[in-house]
Amino acid sequence: MNRLNYILKRILQMIPVLFVVTILVFSIIRFIPGEPARLILGEKATEEAVAALTEKLGLNEPLLTQYLLFLKQIFTLDFGNSFTYQMPVSELLASRFPVTLALTLMSTVISLVISLPLGYFAGVHKDRLGDQVVRTTSLVAISMPSFWVGLLLMIVFALKLKWLPAGGWSDTLLGQFRCLILPAVTQSLMTSALLLRNTRNSVVDITRMDYVDFARSKGITNGEVRTRHVMRNAMISTVTLLSMRMAAMLGGSVIIETVFSVPGIGKLASDAIFGRDYAVVQYVVLLFAVLVLVINLITDILYSFLDPRVNL
């Protein structure tokens, strides 16, 4: 019951944050220099066509009226139509969101599989050869730009070896999985390096704690000490960093999905920005904001399971 009350309280705290986000998204889109209708239609468009599109988009109304209409669309989940795709924005988001979600989850799994074992290995072998190799490799991974890594992986594994598709999407589930491998590896590279270094430092600090020595003196096996005392406490800071990196990966999906032509939310946002499709842009940004808040909520809930000292 205590945890349920905490979750409800955190959800209520998200409401004013979302309200501020709606104001920011609405203001940024409206204050971009130039007439949106003319930017969409081009410089050669007639005044009649510009006026008709301005009225269709509701941009001739006062700003307060436009904002209230924006809020109404959010509450009714009626986001209007995309000018570029000629279809409802809600359908666009519903069709593209699963792709970005799958890419983010796949990148997260790859990051955890790489970082946790290597981070623990480096931590328990502090300053030895294995630790130095792991730390040096992670530092190199952090310093490499993701778009450059993506192009390099594309050249090697898609164009040269022809093991994986260079980009695009597939109609089959297996084909979609293969299309996500290179983008997921590219996106997980920096996250893996950061999590690895964080886990390694946490393991080094925790293994020096008195309660770890006390647990061993009680005859607890090394396996239990590693799982119940070392890794569980090391995961507290790792969960914080992971939540931040998942939020960053959602935002970074704009670059990764554009490089690999993956039809997700990031690619949709990129195309909408260049196509001046403001209806799509503002709701994509709003969706990203909601996802970041949800990730933070899940992180706070996980804290209560990892660390009983956390006061809900």
Short mmCIF file of C-alpha atoms in Angstrom, two decimals:
data_model
loop_
_atom_site.label_atom_id
_atom_site.label_comp_id
_atom_site.label_asym_id
_atom_site.label_seq_id
_atom_site.Cartn_x
_atom_site.Cartn_y
_atom_site.Cartn_z
CA MET A 1 0.00 0.00 0.00
CA ASN A 2 2.87 2.34 0.84
CA ARG A 3 4.46 1.72 -2.56
CA LEU A 4 1.12 2.24 -4.33
CA ASN A 5 0.66 5.61 -2.62
CA TYR A 6 4.17 6.58 -3.67
CA ILE A 7 3.48 5.66 -7.29
CA LEU A 8 0.25 7.67 -7.30
CA LYS A 9 2.05 10.65 -5.77
CA ARG A 10 4.79 10.48 -8.40
CA ILE A 11 2.20 10.29 -11.19
CA LEU A 12 0.47 13.38 -9.82
CA GLN A 13 3.82 15.17 -9.75
CA MET A 14 4.19 14.48 -13.46
CA ILE A 15 1.08 16.53 -14.31
CA PRO A 16 2.54 20.03 -13.72
CA VAL A 17 5.74 18.98 -15.50
CA LEU A 18 3.74 17.90 -18.53
CA PHE A 19 1.81 21.16 -18.42
CA VAL A 20 5.08 23.13 -18.59
CA VAL A 21 6.27 20.87 -21.42
CA THR A 22 3.13 21.61 -23.44
CA ILE A 23 3.77 25.35 -23.07
CA LEU A 24 7.38 24.98 -24.18
CA VAL A 25 6.55 22.75 -27.15
CA PHE A 26 3.75 25.04 -28.27
CA SER A 27 5.87 28.19 -27.90
CA ILE A 28 8.97 26.86 -29.66
CA ILE A 29 6.98 25.73 -32.68
CA ARG A 30 5.03 28.99 -32.93
CA PHE A 31 8.03 31.30 -32.50
CA ILE A 32 10.13 29.78 -35.30
CA PRO A 33 10.86 32.62 -37.77
CA GLY A 34 8.79 32.70 -40.94
CA GLU A 35 5.23 31.84 -41.87
CA PRO A 36 4.66 28.11 -41.36
CA ALA A 37 2.20 27.90 -44.24
CA ARG A 38 4.61 29.58 -46.66
CA LEU A 39 7.49 27.44 -45.45
CA ILE A 40 5.40 24.33 -46.09
CA LEU A 41 4.14 25.38 -49.53
CA GLY A 42 7.35 27.06 -50.70
CA GLU A 43 8.25 30.55 -51.83
CA LYS A 44 6.37 30.22 -55.12
CA ALA A 45 3.00 29.59 -53.44
CA THR A 46 0.25 32.11 -54.05
CA GLU A 47 -1.13 34.31 -51.29
CA GLU A 48 -4.49 32.56 -51.58
CA ALA A 49 -2.92 29.15 -51.03
CA VAL A 50 -0.91 30.44 -48.05
CA ALA A 51 -4.00 32.02 -46.51
CA ALA A 52 -6.05 28.85 -47.01
CA LEU A 53 -3.40 26.65 -45.39
CA THR A 54 -2.96 29.12 -42.53
CA GLU A 55 -6.68 28.93 -41.82
CA LYS A 56 -6.68 25.13 -42.15
CA LEU A 57 -3.87 24.86 -39.60
CA GLY A 58 -5.61 27.29 -37.27
CA LEU A 59 -2.64 29.66 -37.27
CA ASN A 60 -4.81 32.73 -37.85
CA GLU A 61 -6.36 32.36 -34.39
CA PRO A 62 -4.96 34.14 -31.29
CA LEU A 63 -2.14 32.29 -29.53
CA LEU A 64 -4.26 31.53 -26.47
CA THR A 65 -6.97 30.00 -28.66
CA GLN A 66 -4.35 27.93 -30.49
CA TYR A 67 -2.91 26.70 -27.19
CA LEU A 68 -6.32 25.73 -25.82
CA LEU A 69 -6.99 23.85 -29.05
CA PHE A 70 -3.60 22.15 -28.60
CA LEU A 71 -4.57 21.03 -25.08
CA LYS A 72 -7.95 19.82 -26.30
CA GLN A 73 -6.25 17.68 -28.95
CA ILE A 74 -3.99 16.16 -26.28
CA PHE A 75 -6.84 15.28 -23.93
CA THR A 76 -8.99 13.85 -26.72
CA LEU A 77 -6.01 12.11 -28.38
CA ASP A 78 -7.01 13.80 -31.63
CA PHE A 79 -3.68 15.21 -32.83
CA GLY A 80 -4.87 16.39 -36.20
CA ASN A 81 -3.48 15.37 -39.57
CA SER A 82 0.05 15.36 -40.91
CA PHE A 83 0.42 17.72 -43.85
CA THR A 84 3.26 15.65 -45.32
CA TYR A 85 1.79 12.15 -44.92
CA GLN A 86 -1.88 13.13 -45.30
CA MET A 87 -2.95 10.92 -42.40
CA PRO A 88 -3.77 11.38 -38.68
CA VAL A 89 -0.75 12.10 -36.49
CA SER A 90 -2.01 9.58 -33.93
CA GLU A 91 -1.82 6.80 -36.53
CA LEU A 92 1.69 7.87 -37.50
CA LEU A 93 2.86 7.79 -33.89
CA ALA A 94 1.16 4.45 -33.24
CA SER A 95 2.86 2.87 -36.26
CA ARG A 96 6.34 4.31 -35.61
CA PHE A 97 6.54 4.10 -31.80
CA PRO A 98 6.91 0.27 -31.57
CA VAL A 99 10.00 0.48 -33.81
CA THR A 100 11.72 3.05 -31.59
CA LEU A 101 10.68 1.16 -28.46
CA ALA A 102 12.12 -2.09 -29.84
CA LEU A 103 15.35 -0.31 -30.80
CA THR A 104 15.71 1.26 -27.33
CA LEU A 105 14.97 -2.00 -25.50
CA MET A 106 17.36 -3.96 -27.71
CA SER A 107 20.08 -1.35 -27.14
CA THR A 108 19.45 -1.50 -23.39
CA VAL A 109 19.71 -5.29 -23.29
CA ILE A 110 22.97 -5.23 -25.27
CA SER A 111 24.35 -2.55 -22.93
CA LEU A 112 23.52 -4.56 -19.81
CA VAL A 113 24.86 -7.82 -21.21
CA ILE A 114 28.17 -6.15 -22.03
CA SER A 115 28.61 -3.74 -19.12
CA LEU A 116 27.58 -5.72 -16.03
CA PRO A 117 29.86 -8.79 -16.43
CA LEU A 118 32.83 -6.74 -17.67
CA GLY A 119 32.26 -4.06 -15.04
CA TYR A 120 32.24 -6.63 -12.27
CA PHE A 121 35.30 -8.39 -13.73
CA ALA A 122 37.24 -5.12 -13.90
CA GLY A 123 36.15 -4.18 -10.37
CA VAL A 124 37.30 -7.39 -8.69
CA HIS A 125 40.59 -7.32 -10.68
CA LYS A 126 41.37 -3.69 -9.92
CA ASP A 127 44.55 -2.32 -11.56
CA ARG A 128 45.38 -5.67 -13.14
CA LEU A 129 45.84 -6.23 -16.85
CA GLY A 130 42.19 -7.17 -17.42
CA ASP A 131 40.99 -4.05 -15.63
CA GLN A 132 43.30 -1.81 -17.65
CA VAL A 133 42.18 -3.37 -20.93
CA VAL A 134 38.50 -2.97 -20.05
CA ARG A 135 38.94 0.65 -18.93
CA THR A 136 40.94 1.60 -22.02
CA THR A 137 38.42 -0.04 -24.34
CA SER A 138 35.50 1.73 -22.65
CA LEU A 139 37.29 5.08 -22.92
CA VAL A 140 37.79 4.55 -26.65
CA ALA A 141 34.10 3.62 -27.03
CA ILE A 142 32.99 6.79 -25.25
CA SER A 143 35.15 8.99 -27.50
CA MET A 144 33.74 7.67 -30.81
CA PRO A 145 30.71 9.50 -32.32
CA SER A 146 27.72 7.22 -32.75
CA PHE A 147 26.99 8.24 -36.35
CA TRP A 148 30.59 7.43 -37.32
CA VAL A 149 30.39 4.05 -35.59
CA GLY A 150 27.12 3.35 -37.37
CA LEU A 151 28.61 4.11 -40.78
CA LEU A 152 31.67 1.97 -39.98
CA LEU A 153 29.53 -1.00 -38.90
CA MET A 154 27.40 -0.56 -42.00
CA ILE A 155 30.46 -0.68 -44.28
CA VAL A 156 31.96 -3.74 -42.57
CA PHE A 157 28.95 -5.95 -41.76
CA ALA A 158 26.52 -4.88 -44.49
CA LEU A 159 28.55 -3.85 -47.53
CA LYS A 160 31.69 -5.96 -47.12
CA LEU A 161 30.61 -9.11 -45.27
CA LYS A 162 26.92 -8.85 -46.25
CA TRP A 163 25.85 -10.44 -42.96
CA LEU A 164 23.24 -7.82 -42.06
CA PRO A 165 21.10 -5.29 -43.95
CA ALA A 166 22.59 -1.81 -44.28
CA GLY A 167 19.33 -0.20 -43.27
CA GLY A 168 15.65 0.02 -44.01
CA TRP A 169 12.92 -2.23 -42.67
CA SER A 170 11.37 -5.62 -43.31
CA ASP A 171 7.89 -7.12 -43.31
CA THR A 172 8.88 -10.23 -41.35
CA LEU A 173 9.68 -10.42 -37.66
CA LEU A 174 13.07 -12.04 -38.26
CA GLY A 175 13.90 -9.45 -40.90
CA GLN A 176 12.98 -6.63 -38.53
CA PHE A 177 15.22 -8.13 -35.85
CA ARG A 178 18.13 -8.26 -38.31
CA CYS A 179 17.45 -4.65 -39.35
CA LEU A 180 17.70 -3.56 -35.70
CA ILE A 181 21.01 -5.28 -34.89
CA LEU A 182 23.38 -2.67 -36.34
CA PRO A 183 21.40 0.35 -35.05
CA ALA A 184 21.09 -1.23 -31.59
CA VAL A 185 24.81 -2.04 -31.38
CA THR A 186 25.65 1.49 -32.51
CA GLN A 187 23.29 3.07 -29.99
CA SER A 188 24.42 0.83 -27.13
CA LEU A 189 28.14 1.51 -27.56
CA MET A 190 28.42 4.65 -25.42
CA THR A 191 25.83 3.41 -22.92
CA SER A 192 27.78 0.16 -22.47
CA ALA A 193 31.01 2.06 -21.88
CA LEU A 194 29.47 4.42 -19.33
CA LEU A 195 27.65 1.64 -17.46
CA LEU A 196 30.79 -0.49 -17.49
CA ARG A 197 32.93 2.24 -15.91
CA ASN A 198 30.24 3.05 -13.36
CA THR A 199 29.76 -0.62 -12.41
CA ARG A 200 33.50 -1.13 -12.11
CA ASN A 201 33.93 1.86 -9.79
CA SER A 202 30.94 0.80 -7.69
CA VAL A 203 32.27 -2.75 -7.31
CA VAL A 204 35.69 -1.43 -6.27
CA ASP A 205 34.12 0.77 -3.58
CA ILE A 206 31.68 -1.87 -2.29
CA THR A 207 34.23 -4.69 -2.02
CA ARG A 208 36.08 -2.50 0.48
CA MET A 209 33.05 -2.14 2.73
CA ASP A 210 33.01 -3.75 6.17
CA TYR A 211 29.70 -5.55 5.60
CA VAL A 212 31.22 -7.46 2.66
CA ASP A 213 34.07 -8.72 4.85
CA PHE A 214 31.57 -9.51 7.60
CA ALA A 215 29.43 -11.52 5.17
CA ARG A 216 32.45 -13.57 4.13
CA SER A 217 33.44 -14.13 7.77
CA LYS A 218 29.99 -15.63 8.40
CA GLY A 219 30.76 -18.33 5.86
CA ILE A 220 28.53 -16.97 3.08
CA THR A 221 29.69 -18.26 -0.30
CA ASN A 222 31.37 -15.94 -2.78
CA GLY A 223 28.43 -16.33 -5.16
CA GLU A 224 25.96 -15.05 -2.56
CA VAL A 225 28.29 -12.23 -1.57
CA ARG A 226 28.58 -11.18 -5.21
CA THR A 227 24.83 -11.23 -5.90
CA ARG A 228 23.29 -10.15 -2.56
CA HIS A 229 25.87 -7.63 -1.38
CA VAL A 230 28.21 -6.48 -4.15
CA MET A 231 26.14 -6.43 -7.36
CA ARG A 232 22.87 -5.46 -5.69
CA ASN A 233 24.44 -2.37 -4.14
CA ALA A 234 26.40 -1.62 -7.31
CA MET A 235 23.14 -1.65 -9.27
CA ILE A 236 21.77 1.35 -7.34
CA SER A 237 23.98 3.89 -9.12
CA THR A 238 23.86 1.83 -12.32
CA VAL A 239 20.06 2.07 -12.46
CA THR A 240 20.29 5.85 -12.18
CA LEU A 241 22.78 6.06 -15.02
CA LEU A 242 20.81 3.55 -17.10
CA SER A 243 17.62 5.61 -16.82
CA MET A 244 19.50 8.70 -17.98
CA ARG A 245 21.02 6.79 -20.88
CA MET A 246 17.65 5.35 -21.93
CA ALA A 247 16.28 8.88 -22.10
CA ALA A 248 19.35 9.90 -24.10
CA MET A 249 18.89 6.93 -26.44
CA LEU A 250 15.31 7.97 -27.12
CA GLY A 251 16.52 11.41 -28.12
CA GLY A 252 19.50 9.96 -29.99
CA SER A 253 17.20 7.75 -32.01
CA VAL A 254 16.74 10.75 -34.33
CA ILE A 255 20.35 10.35 -35.50
CA ILE A 256 20.55 6.55 -35.42
CA GLU A 257 17.25 5.98 -37.21
CA THR A 258 18.17 8.56 -39.85
CA VAL A 259 21.56 6.94 -40.50
CA PHE A 260 20.05 3.44 -40.85
CA SER A 261 16.69 4.55 -42.36
CA VAL A 262 14.77 2.83 -39.57
CA PRO A 263 11.10 3.97 -39.67
CA GLY A 264 10.76 4.92 -36.00
CA ILE A 265 9.77 8.04 -34.09
CA GLY A 266 13.27 9.54 -34.50
CA LYS A 267 13.19 9.21 -38.29
CA LEU A 268 9.66 10.60 -38.28
CA ALA A 269 10.79 13.63 -36.25
CA SER A 270 13.73 14.24 -38.61
CA ASP A 271 11.53 14.08 -41.70
CA ALA A 272 8.88 16.27 -40.06
CA ILE A 273 11.42 18.95 -39.14
CA PHE A 274 12.82 19.16 -42.67
CA GLY A 275 9.32 18.99 -44.12
CA ARG A 276 8.00 21.72 -41.76
CA ASP A 277 5.29 19.34 -40.58
CA TYR A 278 4.70 21.17 -37.28
CA ALA A 279 1.78 19.03 -36.18
CA VAL A 280 4.01 15.96 -36.18
CA VAL A 281 7.00 17.73 -34.59
CA GLN A 282 5.16 19.05 -31.55
CA TYR A 283 3.52 15.74 -30.70
CA VAL A 284 6.75 13.76 -31.20
CA VAL A 285 8.52 16.09 -28.76
CA LEU A 286 5.63 15.74 -26.33
CA LEU A 287 5.78 11.95 -26.63
CA PHE A 288 9.51 11.96 -25.87
CA ALA A 289 8.85 14.08 -22.78
CA VAL A 290 6.21 11.63 -21.52
CA LEU A 291 8.56 8.69 -22.10
CA VAL A 292 11.35 10.38 -20.11
CA LEU A 293 8.97 10.99 -17.20
CA VAL A 294 7.80 7.37 -17.30
CA ILE A 295 11.42 6.15 -17.28
CA ASN A 296 12.16 8.31 -14.24
CA LEU A 297 9.07 6.93 -12.48
CA ILE A 298 10.13 3.33 -13.14
CA THR A 299 13.64 4.15 -11.89
CA ASP A 300 12.32 5.54 -8.62
CA ILE A 301 10.19 2.43 -8.11
CA LEU A 302 13.17 0.15 -8.77
CA TYR A 303 15.11 1.98 -6.06
CA SER A 304 12.72 0.68 -3.42
CA PHE A 305 13.47 -2.91 -4.44
CA LEU A 306 17.26 -2.47 -4.71
CA ASP A 307 17.73 -0.41 -1.56
CA PRO A 308 15.32 -0.96 1.38
CA ARG A 309 16.65 2.23 2.98
CA VAL A 310 14.85 4.31 0.37
CA ASN A 311 11.90 6.05 2.02
CA LEU A 312 8.89 5.86 -0.24
#
